[in-house]
Amino acid sequence: MIHRIYPTPFTRINEHWLKNNTVNGYPSEPYVDSLIQDTSNHFHSNLMDLQSNWQQSVGIDIVTETVFNYPYPQTTEKILRPILSKRIFILVGAPHTLAWLHSLGFKTFSPFINEDYDSLNDPTLRIRELMREISRVGNMDVDFIKDALRTFTDTLEHNFNLLKSLEVSELASLKERLSKV
Amino acid sequence: MVDINTKTRLSPNARDMLNDTFNILGEYDLICTDHDFNILKDSLETTHKSMYEPNDKYIVVHYDTDYYLPRSTYGLTIFNLIKTFEELDIPLHTMIFITNHSGISREFKELIPKEEIEYNFPTIIDNYLTCFVVESTVASESISVPLNIDKVIKPAMCMMGCKRIHRNIIFNMIKDEGLLGSIATSYANT
């Protein structure tokens, strides 16, 4: 009998992926922009947090998912925020998460956003690629981003409609699957 | 913190559907037990049966980060979950495992003996974006807001709550490159 293994409570072993301090991963002091109105709640426990008016004051939502160095796409409610607010997004998460979203029918924003990061398994290479892209969009002119939003109108509406109907379609799919168990 | 003996974060619609389909013996959220699987073991013992009907099922939801030791191909939570069922002699096919880890069945295949996989394998639900968690299924109640492109006043936003190394890196980069004015940023580091 192989017995259970106890991790040290609340440690994240998979957090220790950064080698040689090639990028600055040290914690900093908390910070909040005055534009952000629901800072007390990063966990999006209700619809108001996922679809606040102020979120439409920006063009691109840089979503930092819970996991980064991880063997699977693991999405949480955080990725729903830009879809419900109809905004372009960059996903700082596990590799192949965008590919998984594509398999579910969602569309993303290449080539406006360079999404090559999604296919990089090495966490250091992936974070560097993401840093380059975030730096690029952070330096974009707001009018340029507005034009991009107009270009992607159909994609933003498609993603919203797909997400809104997803619980019903996923429940139906699950019911069919479980009928065969 | 969700208590092991209270309802999990499974959406009410999914729970109702599972209860209509199966005889649910228990519903467990691994966040309550991932630091100590004796909590799950104690709870499972109260519903343990000497013989299980085909319709008898346990619901296990896994919506949180697993622990991966260096070079390990499976997470400690999945390892401990399987061992807990095995220690109690509960067949693994009684488990309906619902998760937001897309592709995690590979770990079960690695940990369950090959000769048992065909007849003693959990039902793994791992390919749904809502993953039937309450926080995500609220999207179905959302309203279609206008695009409001003219409201855009900054290029981007980035919200970072719990302490994670990738969030440290992104925040430091935004700060060091002087982008805090153009990327509306929240960094809690809690």
Tab-separated table of C-alpha atoms in Angstrom:
chain	number	residue	atom	x	y	z
A	1	MET	CA	0.000	0.000	0.000
A	2	ILE	CA	1.331	3.397	-0.991
A	3	HIS	CA	0.119	5.930	1.491
A	4	ARG	CA	-1.072	9.414	0.937
A	5	ILE	CA	1.458	12.245	0.731
A	6	TYR	CA	0.992	15.445	2.642
A	7	PRO	CA	2.118	18.665	1.019
A	8	THR	CA	3.042	21.509	3.296
A	9	PRO	CA	-0.285	23.241	3.716
A	10	PHE	CA	-0.883	26.176	1.424
A	11	THR	CA	2.431	26.007	-0.344
A	12	ARG	CA	2.449	25.910	-4.093
A	13	ILE	CA	5.288	23.702	-5.199
A	14	ASN	CA	4.567	24.519	-8.833
A	15	GLU	CA	5.226	28.185	-8.072
A	16	HIS	CA	8.982	27.552	-7.986
A	17	TRP	CA	9.634	27.630	-11.689
A	18	LEU	CA	11.612	30.831	-12.051
A	19	LYS	CA	15.293	30.042	-12.444
A	20	ASN	CA	18.333	32.298	-12.248
A	21	ASN	CA	16.236	35.413	-11.636
A	22	THR	CA	16.092	36.043	-15.371
A	23	VAL	CA	13.024	38.169	-14.734
A	24	ASN	CA	12.015	39.999	-11.575
A	25	GLY	CA	9.608	37.756	-9.675
A	26	TYR	CA	9.945	39.388	-6.285
A	27	PRO	CA	6.767	40.597	-4.621
A	28	SER	CA	6.053	44.316	-4.569
A	29	GLU	CA	3.898	46.590	-2.474
A	30	PRO	CA	0.168	46.437	-3.263
A	31	TYR	CA	-1.040	48.908	-5.841
A	32	VAL	CA	-4.404	49.914	-7.272
A	33	ASP	CA	-5.330	52.237	-10.122
A	34	SER	CA	-8.064	54.758	-9.376
A	35	LEU	CA	-10.035	53.477	-12.379
A	36	ILE	CA	-10.583	50.091	-10.733
A	37	GLN	CA	-13.660	50.207	-8.580
A	38	ASP	CA	-13.947	46.723	-7.108
A	39	THR	CA	-10.514	46.156	-5.687
A	40	SER	CA	-11.838	44.407	-2.630
A	41	ASN	CA	-12.911	41.495	-4.740
A	42	HIS	CA	-10.501	39.827	-7.139
A	43	PHE	CA	-12.439	36.604	-6.930
A	44	HIS	CA	-15.438	37.661	-9.014
A	45	SER	CA	-17.966	35.962	-6.823
A	46	ASN	CA	-20.920	37.545	-8.576
A	47	LEU	CA	-21.969	38.865	-11.925
A	48	MET	CA	-21.466	42.499	-10.949
A	49	ASP	CA	-17.726	41.883	-10.600
A	50	LEU	CA	-17.522	40.173	-13.978
A	51	GLN	CA	-19.461	42.814	-15.870
A	52	SER	CA	-18.765	46.172	-14.220
A	53	ASN	CA	-19.200	49.349	-16.252
A	54	TRP	CA	-15.677	50.554	-15.515
A	55	GLN	CA	-14.195	47.503	-17.272
A	56	GLN	CA	-15.318	49.035	-20.559
A	57	SER	CA	-12.998	51.994	-19.918
A	58	VAL	CA	-10.154	49.868	-21.262
A	59	GLY	CA	-9.640	48.134	-24.583
A	60	ILE	CA	-7.669	45.062	-23.573
A	61	ASP	CA	-8.013	42.933	-20.454
A	62	ILE	CA	-4.767	41.254	-19.391
A	63	VAL	CA	-6.140	38.276	-17.494
A	64	THR	CA	-3.768	36.712	-14.982
A	65	GLU	CA	-5.193	33.283	-14.329
A	66	THR	CA	-4.615	31.382	-11.095
A	67	VAL	CA	-2.021	29.048	-12.593
A	68	PHE	CA	0.845	29.636	-14.976
A	69	ASN	CA	3.362	26.775	-14.765
A	70	TYR	CA	0.835	24.004	-15.055
A	71	PRO	CA	0.358	20.831	-17.074
A	72	TYR	CA	-3.191	21.658	-18.212
A	73	PRO	CA	-5.330	24.578	-19.185
A	74	GLN	CA	-7.060	25.522	-15.949
A	75	THR	CA	-9.508	28.342	-16.404
A	76	THR	CA	-11.474	30.119	-13.735
A	77	GLU	CA	-14.158	32.769	-13.761
A	78	LYS	CA	-11.425	35.376	-14.487
A	79	ILE	CA	-11.432	34.625	-18.212
A	80	LEU	CA	-15.171	35.294	-18.322
A	81	ARG	CA	-14.634	38.973	-17.409
A	82	PRO	CA	-13.388	40.283	-20.799
A	83	ILE	CA	-15.832	38.067	-22.680
A	84	LEU	CA	-18.807	39.438	-20.741
A	85	SER	CA	-17.490	43.017	-21.037
A	86	LYS	CA	-16.797	42.488	-24.762
A	87	ARG	CA	-13.141	43.332	-24.634
A	88	ILE	CA	-9.983	41.954	-26.257
A	89	PHE	CA	-7.888	39.842	-23.908
A	90	ILE	CA	-4.394	38.520	-23.329
A	91	LEU	CA	-4.288	35.401	-21.164
A	92	VAL	CA	-1.457	34.960	-18.675
A	93	GLY	CA	-2.113	31.340	-17.820
A	94	ALA	CA	-1.157	27.745	-18.487
A	95	PRO	CA	0.099	26.878	-21.977
A	96	HIS	CA	-2.451	25.860	-24.631
A	97	THR	CA	-5.330	27.571	-22.838
A	98	LEU	CA	-6.173	29.675	-25.909
A	99	ALA	CA	-6.095	26.518	-28.025
A	100	TRP	CA	-8.542	24.932	-25.603
A	101	LEU	CA	-10.834	27.954	-25.819
A	102	HIS	CA	-10.691	27.679	-29.617
A	103	SER	CA	-11.752	24.033	-29.354
A	104	LEU	CA	-14.826	25.182	-27.443
A	105	GLY	CA	-15.714	27.630	-30.205
A	106	PHE	CA	-14.293	30.885	-28.830
A	107	LYS	CA	-12.322	33.200	-31.071
A	108	THR	CA	-9.289	35.225	-30.059
A	109	PHE	CA	-7.439	38.212	-31.419
A	110	SER	CA	-4.478	37.203	-33.569
A	111	PRO	CA	-2.796	38.864	-35.385
A	112	PHE	CA	-3.695	42.068	-33.509
A	113	ILE	CA	-2.422	40.267	-30.416
A	114	ASN	CA	0.608	38.040	-30.938
A	115	GLU	CA	-0.701	34.814	-29.402
A	116	ASP	CA	2.435	32.739	-29.966
A	117	TYR	CA	2.869	32.660	-26.185
A	118	ASP	CA	0.063	30.113	-25.888
A	119	SER	CA	2.096	27.337	-27.485
A	120	LEU	CA	5.241	27.845	-25.375
A	121	ASN	CA	5.517	25.158	-22.695
A	122	ASP	CA	8.617	26.614	-21.058
A	123	PRO	CA	7.292	29.042	-18.425
A	124	THR	CA	10.274	31.405	-18.694
A	125	LEU	CA	9.994	31.677	-22.465
A	126	ARG	CA	6.233	32.114	-22.178
A	127	ILE	CA	6.403	34.870	-19.581
A	128	ARG	CA	9.019	36.701	-21.677
A	129	GLU	CA	6.792	36.506	-24.744
A	130	LEU	CA	3.864	37.785	-22.679
A	131	MET	CA	5.949	40.630	-21.250
A	132	ARG	CA	6.863	41.706	-24.780
A	133	GLU	CA	3.235	41.684	-25.836
A	134	ILE	CA	1.965	43.473	-22.735
A	135	SER	CA	4.656	46.104	-23.183
A	136	ARG	CA	3.588	46.545	-26.818
A	137	VAL	CA	-0.129	46.993	-26.038
A	138	GLY	CA	0.663	49.202	-23.053
A	139	ASN	CA	2.369	51.619	-25.447
A	140	MET	CA	-0.435	51.605	-28.015
A	141	ASP	CA	-2.426	54.700	-28.779
A	142	VAL	CA	-5.969	54.513	-27.395
A	143	ASP	CA	-7.477	55.385	-30.790
A	144	PHE	CA	-5.575	52.492	-32.372
A	145	ILE	CA	-7.135	50.140	-29.817
A	146	LYS	CA	-10.584	51.585	-30.431
A	147	ASP	CA	-10.137	50.798	-34.128
A	148	ALA	CA	-9.163	47.243	-33.209
A	149	LEU	CA	-12.307	46.876	-31.094
A	150	ARG	CA	-14.373	47.975	-34.103
A	151	THR	CA	-12.560	45.437	-36.262
A	152	PHE	CA	-13.242	42.670	-33.764
A	153	THR	CA	-16.890	43.558	-33.134
A	154	ASP	CA	-18.158	40.275	-34.594
A	155	THR	CA	-15.657	38.267	-32.538
A	156	LEU	CA	-16.573	40.064	-29.310
A	157	GLU	CA	-20.293	39.549	-29.906
A	158	HIS	CA	-19.745	35.913	-30.898
A	159	ASN	CA	-17.769	35.186	-27.729
A	160	PHE	CA	-20.368	36.886	-25.542
A	161	ASN	CA	-23.276	34.991	-27.098
A	162	LEU	CA	-21.422	31.684	-26.897
A	163	LEU	CA	-20.597	32.202	-23.225
A	164	LYS	CA	-24.099	33.301	-22.316
A	165	SER	CA	-25.588	30.131	-23.766
A	166	LEU	CA	-22.812	27.881	-22.513
A	167	GLU	CA	-24.311	26.651	-19.253
A	168	VAL	CA	-27.408	25.366	-21.015
A	169	SER	CA	-25.466	23.680	-23.811
A	170	GLU	CA	-22.852	22.230	-21.460
A	171	LEU	CA	-25.535	20.854	-19.136
A	172	ALA	CA	-27.265	19.211	-22.084
A	173	SER	CA	-23.981	17.737	-23.229
A	174	LEU	CA	-23.215	16.482	-19.729
A	175	LYS	CA	-26.660	14.933	-19.383
A	176	GLU	CA	-26.203	13.044	-22.629
A	177	ARG	CA	-22.799	11.842	-21.582
A	178	LEU	CA	-23.941	10.672	-18.163
A	179	SER	CA	-26.851	8.768	-19.676
A	180	LYS	CA	-24.214	6.415	-21.090
A	181	VAL	CA	-22.446	5.836	-17.758
B	1	MET	CA	-13.709	28.120	3.375
B	2	VAL	CA	-16.256	25.547	2.301
B	3	ASP	CA	-16.824	22.863	4.928
B	4	ILE	CA	-16.490	19.269	3.735
B	5	ASN	CA	-20.000	18.527	4.949
B	6	THR	CA	-21.696	21.480	3.291
B	7	LYS	CA	-22.619	21.934	-0.346
B	8	THR	CA	-19.779	22.308	-2.807
B	9	ARG	CA	-19.364	25.098	-5.355
B	10	LEU	CA	-21.211	23.005	-7.925
B	11	SER	CA	-23.968	24.975	-9.655
B	12	PRO	CA	-27.526	24.199	-8.512
B	13	ASN	CA	-28.555	23.199	-12.056
B	14	ALA	CA	-25.751	20.662	-12.330
B	15	ARG	CA	-26.475	19.335	-8.839
B	16	ASP	CA	-30.154	18.884	-9.651
B	17	MET	CA	-29.328	17.073	-12.874
B	18	LEU	CA	-26.886	14.723	-11.138
B	19	ASN	CA	-29.379	14.015	-8.352
B	20	ASP	CA	-32.041	13.227	-10.945
B	21	THR	CA	-29.728	10.816	-12.726
B	22	PHE	CA	-27.925	9.059	-9.887
B	23	ASN	CA	-28.205	8.124	-6.235
B	24	ILE	CA	-25.689	10.636	-4.907
B	25	LEU	CA	-24.052	9.331	-1.722
B	26	GLY	CA	-21.903	12.382	-1.089
B	27	GLU	CA	-20.621	15.603	-2.638
B	28	TYR	CA	-17.107	16.773	-1.857
B	29	ASP	CA	-15.078	19.864	-2.697
B	30	LEU	CA	-11.363	19.057	-2.654
B	31	ILE	CA	-10.494	22.535	-1.400
B	32	CYS	CA	-11.716	21.346	2.015
B	33	THR	CA	-9.413	18.374	2.125
B	34	ASP	CA	-6.386	18.924	-0.110
B	35	HIS	CA	-4.207	19.719	2.920
B	36	ASP	CA	-5.466	16.710	4.922
B	37	PHE	CA	-7.234	13.827	3.257
B	38	ASN	CA	-8.292	12.356	6.607
B	39	ILE	CA	-11.065	14.959	6.431
B	40	LEU	CA	-12.386	13.327	3.274
B	41	LYS	CA	-11.738	9.849	4.626
B	42	ASP	CA	-13.762	10.526	7.771
B	43	SER	CA	-16.639	11.884	5.740
B	44	LEU	CA	-16.590	9.048	3.208
B	45	GLU	CA	-16.633	6.488	6.010
B	46	THR	CA	-20.074	7.698	7.071
B	47	THR	CA	-21.567	6.741	3.695
B	48	HIS	CA	-19.422	3.688	3.011
B	49	LYS	CA	-21.329	0.655	1.737
B	50	SER	CA	-20.251	-2.962	1.576
B	51	MET	CA	-21.740	-3.187	-1.894
B	52	TYR	CA	-22.456	-0.375	-4.365
B	53	GLU	CA	-25.318	-0.276	-6.846
B	54	PRO	CA	-24.480	0.911	-10.377
B	55	ASN	CA	-26.394	4.114	-9.708
B	56	ASP	CA	-24.528	4.962	-6.492
B	57	LYS	CA	-22.178	7.879	-7.060
B	58	TYR	CA	-19.983	10.337	-5.192
B	59	ILE	CA	-19.506	13.791	-6.662
B	60	VAL	CA	-15.994	15.207	-6.252
B	61	VAL	CA	-15.241	18.718	-7.488
B	62	HIS	CA	-11.698	19.985	-8.047
B	63	TYR	CA	-11.571	23.684	-8.894
B	64	ASP	CA	-8.282	24.614	-7.228
B	65	THR	CA	-4.587	24.355	-7.865
B	66	ASP	CA	-2.903	21.018	-7.407
B	67	TYR	CA	0.590	20.461	-6.028
B	68	TYR	CA	3.164	19.121	-8.468
B	69	LEU	CA	6.465	17.880	-7.109
B	70	PRO	CA	9.456	18.339	-9.431
B	71	ARG	CA	9.340	15.850	-12.322
B	72	SER	CA	6.105	14.316	-11.029
B	73	THR	CA	3.540	13.664	-13.727
B	74	TYR	CA	0.582	13.750	-11.363
B	75	GLY	CA	-0.592	16.121	-8.677
B	76	LEU	CA	-0.626	15.254	-4.984
B	77	THR	CA	-4.332	15.991	-4.717
B	78	ILE	CA	-5.249	13.412	-7.352
B	79	PHE	CA	-2.806	10.903	-5.889
B	80	ASN	CA	-4.273	11.330	-2.423
B	81	LEU	CA	-7.842	11.232	-3.676
B	82	ILE	CA	-7.313	7.879	-5.373
B	83	LYS	CA	-5.466	6.476	-2.358
B	84	THR	CA	-8.255	7.587	-0.027
B	85	PHE	CA	-10.888	5.762	-2.083
B	86	GLU	CA	-8.625	2.711	-2.254
B	87	GLU	CA	-7.955	2.720	1.494
B	88	LEU	CA	-11.693	2.660	2.129
B	89	ASP	CA	-12.249	0.024	-0.549
B	90	ILE	CA	-14.652	2.280	-2.419
B	91	PRO	CA	-14.682	1.500	-6.141
B	92	LEU	CA	-13.363	4.387	-8.213
B	93	HIS	CA	-16.188	3.992	-10.726
B	94	THR	CA	-18.518	5.430	-8.095
B	95	MET	CA	-16.797	8.790	-8.480
B	96	ILE	CA	-18.025	11.587	-10.732
B	97	PHE	CA	-15.070	13.952	-10.869
B	98	ILE	CA	-15.813	17.492	-12.039
B	99	THR	CA	-12.925	19.860	-12.620
B	100	ASN	CA	-11.575	22.879	-14.478
B	101	HIS	CA	-8.323	21.021	-15.218
B	102	SER	CA	-8.779	20.162	-18.861
B	103	GLY	CA	-6.962	16.886	-19.569
B	104	ILE	CA	-6.556	15.598	-16.032
B	105	SER	CA	-7.856	12.117	-16.844
B	106	ARG	CA	-4.295	11.331	-17.918
B	107	GLU	CA	-3.267	11.440	-14.261
B	108	PHE	CA	-5.969	8.973	-13.261
B	109	LYS	CA	-4.858	6.638	-16.048
B	110	GLU	CA	-1.340	6.804	-14.706
B	111	LEU	CA	-2.329	6.094	-11.107
B	112	ILE	CA	-4.999	3.435	-11.561
B	113	PRO	CA	-3.674	-0.058	-12.375
B	114	LYS	CA	-3.988	-0.796	-16.096
B	115	GLU	CA	-6.073	-3.908	-15.527
B	116	GLU	CA	-8.667	-1.834	-13.630
B	117	ILE	CA	-9.027	1.083	-16.021
B	118	GLU	CA	-11.722	-0.558	-18.137
B	119	TYR	CA	-14.156	-1.295	-15.293
B	120	ASN	CA	-13.046	0.805	-12.324
B	121	PHE	CA	-12.432	4.286	-13.656
B	122	PRO	CA	-14.088	7.494	-12.432
B	123	THR	CA	-16.368	9.503	-14.686
B	124	ILE	CA	-14.242	12.560	-15.380
B	125	ILE	CA	-15.903	15.796	-16.428
B	126	ASP	CA	-13.039	18.041	-17.498
B	127	ASN	CA	-13.910	19.637	-20.804
B	128	TYR	CA	-16.419	22.335	-19.978
B	129	LEU	CA	-15.596	26.023	-19.599
B	130	THR	CA	-18.220	26.666	-16.950
B	131	CYS	CA	-17.125	23.417	-15.253
B	132	PHE	CA	-20.480	23.801	-13.506
B	133	VAL	CA	-18.988	25.986	-10.783
B	134	VAL	CA	-21.289	28.640	-9.355
B	135	GLU	CA	-18.908	31.515	-10.139
B	136	SER	CA	-18.873	30.684	-13.861
B	137	THR	CA	-22.450	29.646	-14.474
B	138	VAL	CA	-23.603	33.161	-13.513
B	139	ALA	CA	-22.493	34.145	-17.020
B	140	SER	CA	-25.807	32.791	-18.298
B	141	GLU	CA	-27.554	35.582	-16.377
B	142	SER	CA	-25.449	38.347	-17.913
B	143	ILE	CA	-26.936	41.049	-20.087
B	144	SER	CA	-25.596	41.968	-23.495
B	145	VAL	CA	-23.951	45.335	-22.933
B	146	PRO	CA	-23.212	47.630	-25.896
B	147	LEU	CA	-19.575	47.666	-26.997
B	148	ASN	CA	-19.218	51.267	-25.786
B	149	ILE	CA	-15.992	51.766	-27.682
B	150	ASP	CA	-16.096	55.508	-27.084
B	151	LYS	CA	-15.818	54.852	-23.335
B	152	VAL	CA	-12.262	53.514	-23.734
B	153	ILE	CA	-9.771	55.836	-22.063
B	154	LYS	CA	-6.841	53.461	-21.406
B	155	PRO	CA	-5.237	50.748	-23.540
B	156	ALA	CA	-5.478	47.939	-21.001
B	157	MET	CA	-6.241	46.697	-17.516
B	158	CYS	CA	-4.669	43.983	-15.373
B	159	MET	CA	-6.111	42.727	-12.101
B	160	MET	CA	-3.960	40.568	-9.852
B	161	GLY	CA	-5.243	39.249	-6.556
B	162	CYS	CA	-3.683	36.289	-4.775
B	163	LYS	CA	0.062	35.966	-4.499
B	164	ARG	CA	1.492	34.227	-7.572
B	165	ILE	CA	4.949	34.490	-9.070
B	166	HIS	CA	3.659	35.190	-12.592
B	167	ARG	CA	1.645	38.104	-11.200
B	168	ASN	CA	4.738	39.480	-9.460
B	169	ILE	CA	6.603	39.357	-12.763
B	170	ILE	CA	3.845	41.049	-14.747
B	171	PHE	CA	3.331	43.746	-12.131
B	172	ASN	CA	7.063	44.479	-11.863
B	173	MET	CA	7.303	44.726	-15.639
B	174	ILE	CA	4.334	47.120	-15.881
B	175	LYS	CA	5.778	49.247	-13.089
B	176	ASP	CA	9.392	49.208	-14.289
B	177	GLU	CA	8.446	50.107	-17.867
B	178	GLY	CA	6.368	53.052	-16.665
B	179	LEU	CA	3.100	51.568	-17.924
B	180	LEU	CA	1.014	52.087	-14.791
B	181	GLY	CA	-0.512	55.134	-16.494
B	182	SER	CA	-1.695	53.196	-19.521
B	183	ILE	CA	-2.523	49.817	-17.976
B	184	ALA	CA	-5.087	50.158	-15.175
B	185	THR	CA	-3.529	47.799	-12.669
B	186	SER	CA	-4.544	46.259	-9.385
B	187	TYR	CA	-1.969	44.198	-7.517
B	188	ALA	CA	-3.058	42.907	-4.136
B	189	ASN	CA	-0.391	40.261	-3.447
B	190	THR	CA	-2.493	38.785	-0.644
